[in-house]
PDB file of C-alpha atoms in Angstrom:
ATOM      1  CA  UNK A   1     -12.941  -5.681  -3.064  1.00 61.00           C
ATOM      2  CA  UNK A   2     -10.301  -2.159  -3.490  1.00 66.00           C
ATOM      3  CA  UNK A   3      -9.827  -1.632  -7.085  1.00 69.00           C
ATOM      4  CA  UNK A   4      -6.281   0.653  -7.245  1.00 75.00           C
ATOM      5  CA  UNK A   5      -5.850   2.314 -10.420  1.00 80.00           C
ATOM      6  CA  UNK A   6      -2.147   3.709  -9.945  1.00 84.00           C
ATOM      7  CA  UNK A   7      -0.290   3.822  -7.031  1.00 86.00           C
ATOM      8  CA  UNK A   8       3.670   5.617  -6.104  1.00 87.00           C
ATOM      9  CA  UNK A   9       6.033   4.958  -3.461  1.00 88.00           C
ATOM     10  CA  UNK A  10       9.074   6.571  -2.292  1.00 87.00           C
ATOM     11  CA  UNK A  11      10.980   3.754  -1.232  1.00 85.00           C
ATOM     12  CA  UNK A  12      14.513   4.012   0.746  1.00 84.00           C
ATOM     13  CA  UNK A  13      17.260   4.243  -1.479  1.00 86.00           C
ATOM     14  CA  UNK A  14      18.736   0.722  -2.703  1.00 85.00           C
ATOM     15  CA  UNK A  15      14.648  -0.056  -2.107  1.00 86.00           C
ATOM     16  CA  UNK A  16      14.241   1.335  -6.410  1.00 87.00           C
ATOM     17  CA  UNK A  17      14.300  -2.383  -7.422  1.00 93.00           C
ATOM     18  CA  UNK A  18      12.134  -3.882  -4.590  1.00 94.00           C
ATOM     19  CA  UNK A  19       8.987  -1.732  -6.366  1.00 93.00           C
ATOM     20  CA  UNK A  20       7.615  -3.634  -8.527  1.00 94.00           C
ATOM     21  CA  UNK A  21       7.129  -6.862  -6.166  1.00 96.00           C
ATOM     22  CA  UNK A  22       5.823  -4.499  -3.020  1.00 95.00           C
ATOM     23  CA  UNK A  23       3.217  -2.828  -5.507  1.00 93.00           C
ATOM     24  CA  UNK A  24       2.033  -5.865  -6.327  1.00 94.00           C
ATOM     25  CA  UNK A  25       1.812  -7.990  -3.476  1.00 96.00           C
ATOM     26  CA  UNK A  26       0.296  -5.038  -1.472  1.00 94.00           C
ATOM     27  CA  UNK A  27      -2.227  -4.963  -4.828  1.00 90.00           C
ATOM     28  CA  UNK A  28      -2.855  -9.052  -3.999  1.00 92.00           C
ATOM     29  CA  UNK A  29      -3.605  -7.728  -0.458  1.00 92.00           C
ATOM     30  CA  UNK A  30      -5.971  -4.619  -0.907  1.00 88.00           C
ATOM     31  CA  UNK A  31      -8.139  -7.200  -3.084  1.00 85.00           C
ATOM     32  CA  UNK A  32      -8.512  -9.338  -0.442  1.00 86.00           C
ATOM     33  CA  UNK A  33      -9.557  -6.957   2.352  1.00 82.00           C
ATOM     34  CA  UNK A  34     -13.419  -6.759   3.314  1.00 79.00           C
ATOM     35  CA  UNK A  35     -14.908  -4.180   1.956  1.00 71.00           C
ATOM     36  CA  UNK A  36     -18.613  -2.145   3.688  1.00 71.00           C
ATOM     37  CA  UNK A  37     -20.671   0.338   1.245  1.00 70.00           C
ATOM     38  CA  UNK A  38     -19.780   1.275  -2.403  1.00 72.00           C
ATOM     39  CA  UNK A  39     -17.313   4.267  -2.996  1.00 73.00           C
ATOM     40  CA  UNK A  40     -14.438   5.952  -5.399  1.00 78.00           C
ATOM     41  CA  UNK A  41     -11.924   8.372  -3.885  1.00 81.00           C
ATOM     42  CA  UNK A  42      -9.481  10.052  -6.236  1.00 84.00           C
ATOM     43  CA  UNK A  43      -7.043   9.833  -4.280  1.00 87.00           C
ATOM     44  CA  UNK A  44      -5.716   8.333  -0.934  1.00 88.00           C
ATOM     45  CA  UNK A  45      -1.981   9.227   0.545  1.00 89.00           C
ATOM     46  CA  UNK A  46      -0.905   7.582   3.644  1.00 90.00           C
ATOM     47  CA  UNK A  47       2.034   8.760   5.669  1.00 87.00           C
ATOM     48  CA  UNK A  48       5.637   7.551   6.052  1.00 90.00           C
ATOM     49  CA  UNK A  49       5.640   3.756   6.796  1.00 91.00           C
ATOM     50  CA  UNK A  50       8.768   2.660   8.678  1.00 89.00           C
ATOM     51  CA  UNK A  51      10.127  -0.025   7.998  1.00 88.00           C
ATOM     52  CA  UNK A  52      13.677  -1.929   8.304  1.00 86.00           C
ATOM     53  CA  UNK A  53      16.477  -2.395   6.437  1.00 82.00           C
ATOM     54  CA  UNK A  54      15.802  -5.709   6.318  1.00 90.00           C
ATOM     55  CA  UNK A  55      12.057  -5.983   6.121  1.00 92.00           C
ATOM     56  CA  UNK A  56      11.201  -8.647   3.098  1.00 96.00           C
ATOM     57  CA  UNK A  57       8.802  -6.630  -0.449  1.00 96.00           C
ATOM     58  CA  UNK A  58       5.456  -8.930   1.810  1.00 97.00           C
ATOM     59  CA  UNK A  59       5.666  -7.434   5.484  1.00 96.00           C
ATOM     60  CA  UNK A  60       6.223  -4.274   3.447  1.00 95.00           C
ATOM     61  CA  UNK A  61       3.209  -4.371   1.597  1.00 95.00           C
ATOM     62  CA  UNK A  62       1.204  -5.988   4.564  1.00 96.00           C
ATOM     63  CA  UNK A  63       2.674  -2.255   5.816  1.00 95.00           C
ATOM     64  CA  UNK A  64       0.912  -0.600   3.240  1.00 94.00           C
ATOM     65  CA  UNK A  65      -1.911  -2.478   2.608  1.00 93.00           C
ATOM     66  CA  UNK A  66      -2.494  -1.860   6.817  1.00 93.00           C
ATOM     67  CA  UNK A  67      -1.851   1.875   6.470  1.00 93.00           C
ATOM     68  CA  UNK A  68      -4.970   2.023   3.569  1.00 90.00           C
ATOM     69  CA  UNK A  69      -7.356   0.499   5.035  1.00 88.00           C
ATOM     70  CA  UNK A  70      -7.308   2.399   8.268  1.00 89.00           C
ATOM     71  CA  UNK A  71      -6.923   5.423   6.214  1.00 88.00           C
ATOM     72  CA  UNK A  72     -10.543   4.180   4.423  1.00 84.00           C
ATOM     73  CA  UNK A  73     -12.385   3.215   8.227  1.00 83.00           C
ATOM     74  CA  UNK A  74     -11.723   6.533   8.330  1.00 83.00           C
ATOM     75  CA  UNK A  75      -8.310   6.954  10.206  1.00 74.00           C
ATOM     76  CA  UNK A  76      -5.744   9.574  10.630  1.00 64.00           C
TER      77      UNK A  76
END
């Protein structure tokens, strides 16, 4: 399980009203990630996630979670 205390996102113009739902969906998906050994990460940054203007909140959250998963696994 991955536990997140705070998440900051910079979303494209027009997506601001979707931030809360995207963060909620990402949090739920991260809770389901398999975990290896326990560790604490003070801060984790991911690069931009490419989305289309027609991406659903679920699709955006899935892209964010996959980027987080890759970073936690040690991939840039």
